[in-house]
PDB file of C-alpha atoms in Angstrom:
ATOM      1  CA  UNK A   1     -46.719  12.248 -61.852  1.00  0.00           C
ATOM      2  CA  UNK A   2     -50.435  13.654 -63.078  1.00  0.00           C
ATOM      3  CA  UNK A   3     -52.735  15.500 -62.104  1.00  0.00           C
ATOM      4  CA  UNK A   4     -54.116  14.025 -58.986  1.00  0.00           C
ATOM      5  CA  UNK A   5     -50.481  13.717 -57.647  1.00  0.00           C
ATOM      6  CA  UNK A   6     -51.100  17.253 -56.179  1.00  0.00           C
ATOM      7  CA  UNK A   7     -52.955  17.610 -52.916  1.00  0.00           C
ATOM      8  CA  UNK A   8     -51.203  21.505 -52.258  1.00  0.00           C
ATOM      9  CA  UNK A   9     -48.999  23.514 -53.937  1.00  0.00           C
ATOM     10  CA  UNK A  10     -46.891  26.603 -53.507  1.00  0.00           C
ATOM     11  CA  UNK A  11     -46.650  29.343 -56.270  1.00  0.00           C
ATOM     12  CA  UNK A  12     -44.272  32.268 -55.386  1.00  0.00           C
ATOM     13  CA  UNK A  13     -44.442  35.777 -57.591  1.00  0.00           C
ATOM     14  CA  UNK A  14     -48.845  34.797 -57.821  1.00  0.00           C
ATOM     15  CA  UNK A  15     -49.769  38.094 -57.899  1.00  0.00           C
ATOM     16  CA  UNK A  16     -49.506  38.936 -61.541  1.00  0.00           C
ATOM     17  CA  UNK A  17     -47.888  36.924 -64.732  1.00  0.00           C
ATOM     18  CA  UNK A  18     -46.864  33.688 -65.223  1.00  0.00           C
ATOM     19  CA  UNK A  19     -47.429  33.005 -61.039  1.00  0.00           C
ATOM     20  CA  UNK A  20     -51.016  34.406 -61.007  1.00  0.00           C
ATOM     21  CA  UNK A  21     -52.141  32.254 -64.518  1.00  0.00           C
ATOM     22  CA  UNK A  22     -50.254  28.606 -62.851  1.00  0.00           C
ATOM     23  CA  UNK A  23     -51.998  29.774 -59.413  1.00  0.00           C
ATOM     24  CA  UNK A  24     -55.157  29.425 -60.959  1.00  0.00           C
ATOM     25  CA  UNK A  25     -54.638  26.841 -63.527  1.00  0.00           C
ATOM     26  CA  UNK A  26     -53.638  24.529 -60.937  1.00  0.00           C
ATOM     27  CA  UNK A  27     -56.211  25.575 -58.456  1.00  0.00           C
ATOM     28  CA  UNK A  28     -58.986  24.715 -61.247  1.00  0.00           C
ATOM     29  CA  UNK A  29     -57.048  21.239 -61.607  1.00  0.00           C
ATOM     30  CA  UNK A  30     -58.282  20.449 -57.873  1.00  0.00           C
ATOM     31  CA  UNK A  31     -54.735  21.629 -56.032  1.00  0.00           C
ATOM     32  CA  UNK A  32     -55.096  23.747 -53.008  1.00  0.00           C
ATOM     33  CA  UNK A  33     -52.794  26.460 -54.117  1.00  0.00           C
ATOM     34  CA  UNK A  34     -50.826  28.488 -51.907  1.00  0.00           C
ATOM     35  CA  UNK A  35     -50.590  31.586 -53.888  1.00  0.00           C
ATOM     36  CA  UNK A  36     -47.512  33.956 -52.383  1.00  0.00           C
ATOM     37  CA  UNK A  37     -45.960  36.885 -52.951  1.00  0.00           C
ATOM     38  CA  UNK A  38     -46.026  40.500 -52.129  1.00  0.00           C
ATOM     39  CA  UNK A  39     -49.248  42.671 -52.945  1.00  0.00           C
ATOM     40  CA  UNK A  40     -52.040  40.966 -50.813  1.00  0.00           C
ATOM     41  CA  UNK A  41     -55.288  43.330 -52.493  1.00  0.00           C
ATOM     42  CA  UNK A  42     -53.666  40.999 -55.958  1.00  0.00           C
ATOM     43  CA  UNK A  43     -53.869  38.278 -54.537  1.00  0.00           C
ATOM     44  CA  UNK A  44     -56.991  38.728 -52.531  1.00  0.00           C
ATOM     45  CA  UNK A  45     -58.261  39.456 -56.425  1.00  0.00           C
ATOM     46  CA  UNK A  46     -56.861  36.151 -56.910  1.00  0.00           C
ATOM     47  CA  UNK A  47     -58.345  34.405 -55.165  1.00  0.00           C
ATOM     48  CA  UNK A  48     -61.792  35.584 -55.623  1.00  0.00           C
ATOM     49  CA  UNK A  49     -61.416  34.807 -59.118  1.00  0.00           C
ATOM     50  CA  UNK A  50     -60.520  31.082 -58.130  1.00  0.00           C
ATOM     51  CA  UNK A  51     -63.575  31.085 -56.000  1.00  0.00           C
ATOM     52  CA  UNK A  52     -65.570  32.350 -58.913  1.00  0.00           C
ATOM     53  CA  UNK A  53     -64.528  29.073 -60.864  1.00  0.00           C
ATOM     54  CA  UNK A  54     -64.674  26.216 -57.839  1.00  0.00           C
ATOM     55  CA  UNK A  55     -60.484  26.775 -57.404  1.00  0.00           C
ATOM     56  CA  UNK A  56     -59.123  26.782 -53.806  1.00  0.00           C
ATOM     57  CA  UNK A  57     -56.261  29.977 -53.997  1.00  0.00           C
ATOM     58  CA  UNK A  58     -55.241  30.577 -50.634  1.00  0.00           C
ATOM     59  CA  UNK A  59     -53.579  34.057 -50.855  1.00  0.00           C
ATOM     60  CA  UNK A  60     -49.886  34.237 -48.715  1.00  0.00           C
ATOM     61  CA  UNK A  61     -47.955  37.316 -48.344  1.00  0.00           C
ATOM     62  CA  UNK A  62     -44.343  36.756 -48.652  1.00  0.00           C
ATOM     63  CA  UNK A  63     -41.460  38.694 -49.964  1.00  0.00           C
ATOM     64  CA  UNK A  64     -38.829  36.423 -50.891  1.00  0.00           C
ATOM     65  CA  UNK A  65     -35.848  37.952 -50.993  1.00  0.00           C
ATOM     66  CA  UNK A  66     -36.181  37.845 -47.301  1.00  0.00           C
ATOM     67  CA  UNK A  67     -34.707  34.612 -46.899  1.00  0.00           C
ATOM     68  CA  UNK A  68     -34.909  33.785 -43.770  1.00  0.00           C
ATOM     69  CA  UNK A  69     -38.415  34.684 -43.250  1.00  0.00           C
ATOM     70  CA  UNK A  70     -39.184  32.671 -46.351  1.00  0.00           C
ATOM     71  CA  UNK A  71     -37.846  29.612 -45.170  1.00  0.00           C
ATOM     72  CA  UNK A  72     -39.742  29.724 -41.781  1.00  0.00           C
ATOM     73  CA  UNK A  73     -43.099  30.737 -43.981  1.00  0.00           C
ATOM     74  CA  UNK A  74     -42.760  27.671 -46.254  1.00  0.00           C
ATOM     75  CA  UNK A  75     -42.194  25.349 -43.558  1.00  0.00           C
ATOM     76  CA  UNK A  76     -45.199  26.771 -41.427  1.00  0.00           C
ATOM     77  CA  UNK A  77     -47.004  26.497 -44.697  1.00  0.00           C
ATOM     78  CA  UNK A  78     -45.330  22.302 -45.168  1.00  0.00           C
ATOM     79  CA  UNK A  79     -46.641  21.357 -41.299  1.00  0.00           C
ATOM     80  CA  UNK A  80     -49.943  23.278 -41.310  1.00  0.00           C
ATOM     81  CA  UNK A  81     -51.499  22.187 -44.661  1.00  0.00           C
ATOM     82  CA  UNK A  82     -49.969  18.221 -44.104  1.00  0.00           C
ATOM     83  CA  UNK A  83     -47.162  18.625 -47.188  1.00  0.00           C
ATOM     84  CA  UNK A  84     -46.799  20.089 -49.651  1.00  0.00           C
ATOM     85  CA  UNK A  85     -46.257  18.268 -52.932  1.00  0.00           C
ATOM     86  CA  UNK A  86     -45.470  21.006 -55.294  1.00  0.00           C
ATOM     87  CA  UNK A  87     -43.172  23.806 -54.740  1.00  0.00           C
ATOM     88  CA  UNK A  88     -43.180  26.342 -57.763  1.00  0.00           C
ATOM     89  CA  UNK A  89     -40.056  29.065 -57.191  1.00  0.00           C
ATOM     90  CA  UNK A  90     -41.658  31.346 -59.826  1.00  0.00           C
ATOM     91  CA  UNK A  91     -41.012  34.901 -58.222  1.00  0.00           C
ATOM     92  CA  UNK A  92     -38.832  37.215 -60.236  1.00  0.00           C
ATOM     93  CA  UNK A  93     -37.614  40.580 -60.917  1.00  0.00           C
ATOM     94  CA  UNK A  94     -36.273  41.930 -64.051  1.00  0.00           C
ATOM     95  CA  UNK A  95     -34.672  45.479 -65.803  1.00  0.00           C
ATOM     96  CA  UNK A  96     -31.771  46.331 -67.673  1.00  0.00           C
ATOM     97  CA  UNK A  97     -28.197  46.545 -65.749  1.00  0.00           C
ATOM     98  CA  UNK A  98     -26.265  47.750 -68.465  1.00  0.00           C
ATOM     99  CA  UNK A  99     -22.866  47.495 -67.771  1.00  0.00           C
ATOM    100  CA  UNK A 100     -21.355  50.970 -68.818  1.00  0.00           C
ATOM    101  CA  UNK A 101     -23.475  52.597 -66.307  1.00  0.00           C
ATOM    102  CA  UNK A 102     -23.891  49.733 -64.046  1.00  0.00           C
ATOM    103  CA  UNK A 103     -26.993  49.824 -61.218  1.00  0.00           C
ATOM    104  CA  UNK A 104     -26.077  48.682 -58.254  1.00  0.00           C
ATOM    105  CA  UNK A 105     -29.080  48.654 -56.490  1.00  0.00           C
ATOM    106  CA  UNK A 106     -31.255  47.118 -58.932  1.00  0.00           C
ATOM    107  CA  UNK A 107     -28.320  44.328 -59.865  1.00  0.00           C
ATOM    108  CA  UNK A 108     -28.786  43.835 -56.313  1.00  0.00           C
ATOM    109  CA  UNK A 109     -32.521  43.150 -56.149  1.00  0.00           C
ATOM    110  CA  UNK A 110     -32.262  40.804 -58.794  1.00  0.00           C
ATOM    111  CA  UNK A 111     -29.601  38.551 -57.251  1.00  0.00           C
ATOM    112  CA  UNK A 112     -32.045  38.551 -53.729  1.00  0.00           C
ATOM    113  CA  UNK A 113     -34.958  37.543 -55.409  1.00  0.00           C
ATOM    114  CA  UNK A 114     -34.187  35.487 -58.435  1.00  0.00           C
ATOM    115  CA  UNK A 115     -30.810  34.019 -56.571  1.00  0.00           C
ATOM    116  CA  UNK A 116     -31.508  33.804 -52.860  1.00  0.00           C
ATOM    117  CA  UNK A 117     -35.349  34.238 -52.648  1.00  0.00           C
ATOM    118  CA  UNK A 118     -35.863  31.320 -55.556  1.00  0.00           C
ATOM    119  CA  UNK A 119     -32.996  29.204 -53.090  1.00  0.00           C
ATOM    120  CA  UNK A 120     -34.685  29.336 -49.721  1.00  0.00           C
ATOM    121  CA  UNK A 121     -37.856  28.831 -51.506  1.00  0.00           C
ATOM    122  CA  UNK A 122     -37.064  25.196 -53.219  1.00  0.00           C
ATOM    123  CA  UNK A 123     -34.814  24.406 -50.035  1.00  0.00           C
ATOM    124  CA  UNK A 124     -37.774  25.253 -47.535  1.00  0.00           C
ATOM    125  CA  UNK A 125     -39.042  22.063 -47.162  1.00  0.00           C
ATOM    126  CA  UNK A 126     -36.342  20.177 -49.182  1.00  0.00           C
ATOM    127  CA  UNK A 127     -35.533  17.750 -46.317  1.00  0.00           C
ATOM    128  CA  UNK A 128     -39.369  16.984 -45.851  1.00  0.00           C
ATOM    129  CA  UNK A 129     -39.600  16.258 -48.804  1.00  0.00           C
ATOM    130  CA  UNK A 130     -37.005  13.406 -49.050  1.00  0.00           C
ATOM    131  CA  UNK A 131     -38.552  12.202 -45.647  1.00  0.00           C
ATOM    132  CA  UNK A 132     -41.437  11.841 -47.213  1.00  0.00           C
ATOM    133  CA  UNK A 133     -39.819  10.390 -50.380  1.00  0.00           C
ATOM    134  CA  UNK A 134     -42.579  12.474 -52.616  1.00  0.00           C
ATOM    135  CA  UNK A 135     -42.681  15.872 -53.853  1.00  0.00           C
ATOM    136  CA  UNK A 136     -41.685  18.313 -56.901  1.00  0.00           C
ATOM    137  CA  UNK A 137     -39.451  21.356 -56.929  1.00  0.00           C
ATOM    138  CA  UNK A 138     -39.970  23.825 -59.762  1.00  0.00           C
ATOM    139  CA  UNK A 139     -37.773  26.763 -60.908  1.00  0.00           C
ATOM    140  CA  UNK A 140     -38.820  29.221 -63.316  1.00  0.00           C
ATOM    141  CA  UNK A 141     -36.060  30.091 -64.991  1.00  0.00           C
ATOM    142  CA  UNK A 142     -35.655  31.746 -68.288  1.00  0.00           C
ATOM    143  CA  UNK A 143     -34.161  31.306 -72.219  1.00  0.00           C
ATOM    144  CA  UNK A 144     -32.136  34.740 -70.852  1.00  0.00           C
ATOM    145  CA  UNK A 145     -29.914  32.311 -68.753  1.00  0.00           C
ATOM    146  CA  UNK A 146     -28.362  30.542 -71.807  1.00  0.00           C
ATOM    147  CA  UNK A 147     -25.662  33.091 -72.155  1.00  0.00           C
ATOM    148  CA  UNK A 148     -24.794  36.704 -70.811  1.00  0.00           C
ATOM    149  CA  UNK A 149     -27.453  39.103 -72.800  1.00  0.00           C
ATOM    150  CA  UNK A 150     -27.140  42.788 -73.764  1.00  0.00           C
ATOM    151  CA  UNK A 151     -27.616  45.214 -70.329  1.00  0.00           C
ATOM    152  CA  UNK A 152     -29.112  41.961 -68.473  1.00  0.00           C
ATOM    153  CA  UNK A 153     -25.667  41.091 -66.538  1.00  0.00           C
ATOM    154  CA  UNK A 154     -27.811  40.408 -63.377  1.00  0.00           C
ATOM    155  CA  UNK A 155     -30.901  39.194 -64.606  1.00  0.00           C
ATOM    156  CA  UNK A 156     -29.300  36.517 -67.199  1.00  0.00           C
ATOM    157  CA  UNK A 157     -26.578  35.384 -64.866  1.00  0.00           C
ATOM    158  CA  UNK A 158     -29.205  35.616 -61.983  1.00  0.00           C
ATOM    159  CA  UNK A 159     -31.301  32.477 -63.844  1.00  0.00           C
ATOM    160  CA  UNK A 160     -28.114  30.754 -65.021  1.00  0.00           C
ATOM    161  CA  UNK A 161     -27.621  30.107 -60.902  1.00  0.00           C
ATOM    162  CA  UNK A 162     -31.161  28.440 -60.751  1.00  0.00           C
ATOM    163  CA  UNK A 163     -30.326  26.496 -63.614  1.00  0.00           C
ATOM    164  CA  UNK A 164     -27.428  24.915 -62.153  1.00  0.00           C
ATOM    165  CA  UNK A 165     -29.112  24.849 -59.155  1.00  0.00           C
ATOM    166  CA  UNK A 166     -31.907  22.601 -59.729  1.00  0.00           C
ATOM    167  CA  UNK A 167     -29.952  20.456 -61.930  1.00  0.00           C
ATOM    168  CA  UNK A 168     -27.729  19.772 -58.938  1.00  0.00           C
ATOM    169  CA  UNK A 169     -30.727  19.145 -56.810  1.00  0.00           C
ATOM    170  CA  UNK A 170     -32.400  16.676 -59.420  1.00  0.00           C
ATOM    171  CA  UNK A 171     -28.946  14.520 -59.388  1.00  0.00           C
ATOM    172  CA  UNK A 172     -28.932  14.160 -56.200  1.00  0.00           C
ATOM    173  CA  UNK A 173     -32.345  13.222 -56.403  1.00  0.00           C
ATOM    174  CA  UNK A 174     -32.230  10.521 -58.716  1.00  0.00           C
ATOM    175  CA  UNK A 175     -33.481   7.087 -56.955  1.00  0.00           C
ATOM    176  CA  UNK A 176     -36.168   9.090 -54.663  1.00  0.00           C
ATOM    177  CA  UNK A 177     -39.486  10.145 -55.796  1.00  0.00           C
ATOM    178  CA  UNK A 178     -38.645  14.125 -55.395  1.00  0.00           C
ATOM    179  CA  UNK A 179     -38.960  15.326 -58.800  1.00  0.00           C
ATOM    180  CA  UNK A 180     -37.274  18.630 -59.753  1.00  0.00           C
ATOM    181  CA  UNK A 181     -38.275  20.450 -63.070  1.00  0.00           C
ATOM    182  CA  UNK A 182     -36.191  23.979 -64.432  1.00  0.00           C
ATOM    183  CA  UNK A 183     -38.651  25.578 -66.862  1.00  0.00           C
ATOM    184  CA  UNK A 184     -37.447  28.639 -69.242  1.00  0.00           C
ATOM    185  CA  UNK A 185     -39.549  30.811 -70.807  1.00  0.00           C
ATOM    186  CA  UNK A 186     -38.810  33.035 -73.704  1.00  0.00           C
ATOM    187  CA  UNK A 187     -40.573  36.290 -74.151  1.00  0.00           C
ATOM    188  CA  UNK A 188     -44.017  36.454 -72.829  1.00  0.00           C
ATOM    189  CA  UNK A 189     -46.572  38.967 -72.559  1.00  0.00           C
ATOM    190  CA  UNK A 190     -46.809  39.887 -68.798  1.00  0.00           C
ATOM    191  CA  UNK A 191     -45.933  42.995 -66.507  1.00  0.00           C
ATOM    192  CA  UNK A 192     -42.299  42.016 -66.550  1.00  0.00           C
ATOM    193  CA  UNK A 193     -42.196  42.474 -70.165  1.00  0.00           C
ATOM    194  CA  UNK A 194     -44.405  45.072 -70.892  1.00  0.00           C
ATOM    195  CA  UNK A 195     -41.057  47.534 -70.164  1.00  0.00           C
ATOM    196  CA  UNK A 196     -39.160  46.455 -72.904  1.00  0.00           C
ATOM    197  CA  UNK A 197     -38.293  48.372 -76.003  1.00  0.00           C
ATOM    198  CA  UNK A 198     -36.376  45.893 -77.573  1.00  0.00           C
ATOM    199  CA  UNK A 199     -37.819  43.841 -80.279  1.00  0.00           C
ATOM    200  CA  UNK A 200     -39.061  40.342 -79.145  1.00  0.00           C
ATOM    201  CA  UNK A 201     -39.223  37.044 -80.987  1.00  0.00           C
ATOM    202  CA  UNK A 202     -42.393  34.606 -80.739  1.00  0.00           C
ATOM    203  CA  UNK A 203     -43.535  36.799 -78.011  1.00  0.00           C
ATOM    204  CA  UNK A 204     -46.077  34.641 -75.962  1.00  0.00           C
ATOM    205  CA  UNK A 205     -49.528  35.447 -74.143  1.00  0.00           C
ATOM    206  CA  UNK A 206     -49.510  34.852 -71.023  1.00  0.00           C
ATOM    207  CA  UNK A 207     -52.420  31.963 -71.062  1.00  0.00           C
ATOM    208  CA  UNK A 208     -50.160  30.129 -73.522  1.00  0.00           C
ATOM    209  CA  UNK A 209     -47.488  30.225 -71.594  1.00  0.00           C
ATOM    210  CA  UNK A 210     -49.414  29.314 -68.659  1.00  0.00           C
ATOM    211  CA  UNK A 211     -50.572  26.047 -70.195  1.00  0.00           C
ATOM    212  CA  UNK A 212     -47.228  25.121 -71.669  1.00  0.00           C
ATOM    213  CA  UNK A 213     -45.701  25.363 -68.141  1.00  0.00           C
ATOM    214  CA  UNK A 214     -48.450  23.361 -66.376  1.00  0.00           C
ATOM    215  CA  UNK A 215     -48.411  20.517 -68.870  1.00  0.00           C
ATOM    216  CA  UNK A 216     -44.269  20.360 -68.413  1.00  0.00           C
ATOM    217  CA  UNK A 217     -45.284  19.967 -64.468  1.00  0.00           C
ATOM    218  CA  UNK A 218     -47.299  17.408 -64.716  1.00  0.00           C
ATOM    219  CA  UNK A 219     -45.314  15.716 -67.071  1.00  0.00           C
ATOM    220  CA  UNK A 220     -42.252  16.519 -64.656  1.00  0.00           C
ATOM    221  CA  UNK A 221     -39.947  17.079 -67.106  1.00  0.00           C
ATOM    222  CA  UNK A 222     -36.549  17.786 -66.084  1.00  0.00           C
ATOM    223  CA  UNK A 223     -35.899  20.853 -68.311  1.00  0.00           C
ATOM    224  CA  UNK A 224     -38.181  22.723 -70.582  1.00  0.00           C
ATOM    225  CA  UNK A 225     -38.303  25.880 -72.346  1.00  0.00           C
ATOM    226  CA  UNK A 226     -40.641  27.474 -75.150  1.00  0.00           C
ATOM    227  CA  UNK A 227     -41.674  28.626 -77.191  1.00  0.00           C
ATOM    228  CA  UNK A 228     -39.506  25.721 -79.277  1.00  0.00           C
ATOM    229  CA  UNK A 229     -38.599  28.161 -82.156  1.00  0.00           C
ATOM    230  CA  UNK A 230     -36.239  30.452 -79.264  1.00  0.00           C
ATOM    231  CA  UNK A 231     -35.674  27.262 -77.395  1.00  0.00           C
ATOM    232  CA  UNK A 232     -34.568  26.160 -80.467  1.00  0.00           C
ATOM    233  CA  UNK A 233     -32.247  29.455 -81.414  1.00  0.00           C
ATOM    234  CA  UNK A 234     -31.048  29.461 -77.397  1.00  0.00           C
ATOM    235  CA  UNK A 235     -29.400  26.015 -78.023  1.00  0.00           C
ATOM    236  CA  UNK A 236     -27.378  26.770 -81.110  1.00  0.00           C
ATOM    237  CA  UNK A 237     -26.567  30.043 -79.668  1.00  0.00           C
ATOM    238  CA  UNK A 238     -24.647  28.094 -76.846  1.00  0.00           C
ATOM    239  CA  UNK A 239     -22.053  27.054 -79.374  1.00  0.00           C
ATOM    240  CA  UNK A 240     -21.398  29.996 -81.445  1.00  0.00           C
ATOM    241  CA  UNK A 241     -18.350  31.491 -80.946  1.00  0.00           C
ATOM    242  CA  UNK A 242     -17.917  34.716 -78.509  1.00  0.00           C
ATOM    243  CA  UNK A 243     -16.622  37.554 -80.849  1.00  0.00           C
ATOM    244  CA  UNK A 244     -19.834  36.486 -83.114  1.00  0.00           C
ATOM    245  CA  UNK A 245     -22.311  36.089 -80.458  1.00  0.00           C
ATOM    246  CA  UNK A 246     -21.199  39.470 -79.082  1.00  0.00           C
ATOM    247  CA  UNK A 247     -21.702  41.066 -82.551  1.00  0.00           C
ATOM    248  CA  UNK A 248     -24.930  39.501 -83.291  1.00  0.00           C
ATOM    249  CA  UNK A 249     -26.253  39.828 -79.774  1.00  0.00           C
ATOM    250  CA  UNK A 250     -25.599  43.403 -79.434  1.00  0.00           C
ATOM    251  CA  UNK A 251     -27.494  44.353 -82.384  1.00  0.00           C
ATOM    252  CA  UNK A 252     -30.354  41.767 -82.823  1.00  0.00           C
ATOM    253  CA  UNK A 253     -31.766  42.056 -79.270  1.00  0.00           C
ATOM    254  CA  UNK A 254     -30.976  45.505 -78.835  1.00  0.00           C
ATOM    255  CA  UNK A 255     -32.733  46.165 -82.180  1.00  0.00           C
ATOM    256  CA  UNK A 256     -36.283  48.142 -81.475  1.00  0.00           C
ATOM    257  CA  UNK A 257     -39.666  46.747 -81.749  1.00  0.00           C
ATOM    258  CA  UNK A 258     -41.750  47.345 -84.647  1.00  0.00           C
TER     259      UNK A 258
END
């Protein structure tokens, strides 16, 4: 798939971050771009900045960890605009749930946006999609979802579902012309991060980011995450050996920033 394989697209969480840069860099690419999430005056900004640079953002207000509502959005979205051929799941909600004093309410959160808002989203117009034997399904995951971080119970095990997830859904795809792509991200320079006291390695801008992302889409890999150095790290991690990750990763990433 390239560039001109996109007619529409769908970007959840497009009012600020990673959503609001892929919004735009895929509306400058010639992709009507469907740009959703909660805070309309963002996206109206949005979309006046697309305007600005010959993009076509169409802003969409949507909470997503609505489900229900979600699905019936995306498919008004799928019949009015003819298809859509890109569905980006990028919405996502982050914080600390540390485990000795354990919030409920956020943990909660979390799990209905990053669990069962990102599901409804790619499963929308899933079945459409294999009608129409053409299409790509993005999650934005995270390098978090490797293993279970420091006071991120929810948020870590919350992008280890969409993981699994999506590589289910690509299996099943193989043979069709669906293509399903799980990105992770390390740390990058958004609103999400900007919280965090904790020190954080290769720490990305946001434009970076941005274009590393869109390049993986059109390339439709299966699985991608940056920046390669934690990528790198994430991968090894996976093998050490629990009473050593626990030491290291209770120190290291709870370590403060400089």
């Amino acid at each position: 798939m390239n560039e001109m394989s996109y007619r529409t697209a769908l970007v959840t969480g497009a009012s600020s971050g990673l959503g609001r840069g892929l919004a735009l860099w895929l509306g400058k690419r010639g992709v009507k771009v469907y740009a959703a999430a909660r805070r309309r005056a963002h996206l109206e900004e949005l979309a006046q900045e697309a305007r600005a640079a010959g993009a076509h953002v169409e802003p969409v207000e949507l909470d997503v960890s609505h489900a229900d509502a979600t699905l019936e959005r995306i498919r008004a979205l799928d019949e009015a605009c003819g298809g859509l051929d890109l569905v980006v799941a990028n919405a996502g909600v982050g914080g600390q749930t540390n485990a000795r004093d354990f919030p409920w309410e956020h943990a909660r959160k979390v799990i209905d946006v990053n669990v069962t808002g990102a599901a409804a989203t790619l499963s929308a117009v899933l079945p459409r999609m294999v009608e129409r034997n053409r299409g790509h399904l993005v999650g934005v995951s995270s390098l978090a979802s490797c293993r279970g971080l420091p006071q991120n119970a929810a948020y870590s095990a919350s992008k280890a579902f969409l993981n699994t997830f999506l590589e289910s859904l690509r299996v099943d795809l193989r043979g069709t012309q669906v293509r399903v792509t799980c990105i992770k991200p390390g740390f990058v320079k958004t609103e999400m991060t900007a919280h965090i006291q904790h020190t954080m390695p290769f720490l990305l801008e946001a434009d970076a980011a941005v274009e590393l992302m869109g390049q993986a889409i059109l390339r439709a890999e299966a699985e991608y995450g940056f920046p390669w150095q934690m990528a790198r790290a994430v991968g090894v991690a996976k093998f050490v050996p629990n009473l050593l990750f626990d030491a290291v990763a209770s120190k290291v990433l709870r370590a403060p920033r400089g």
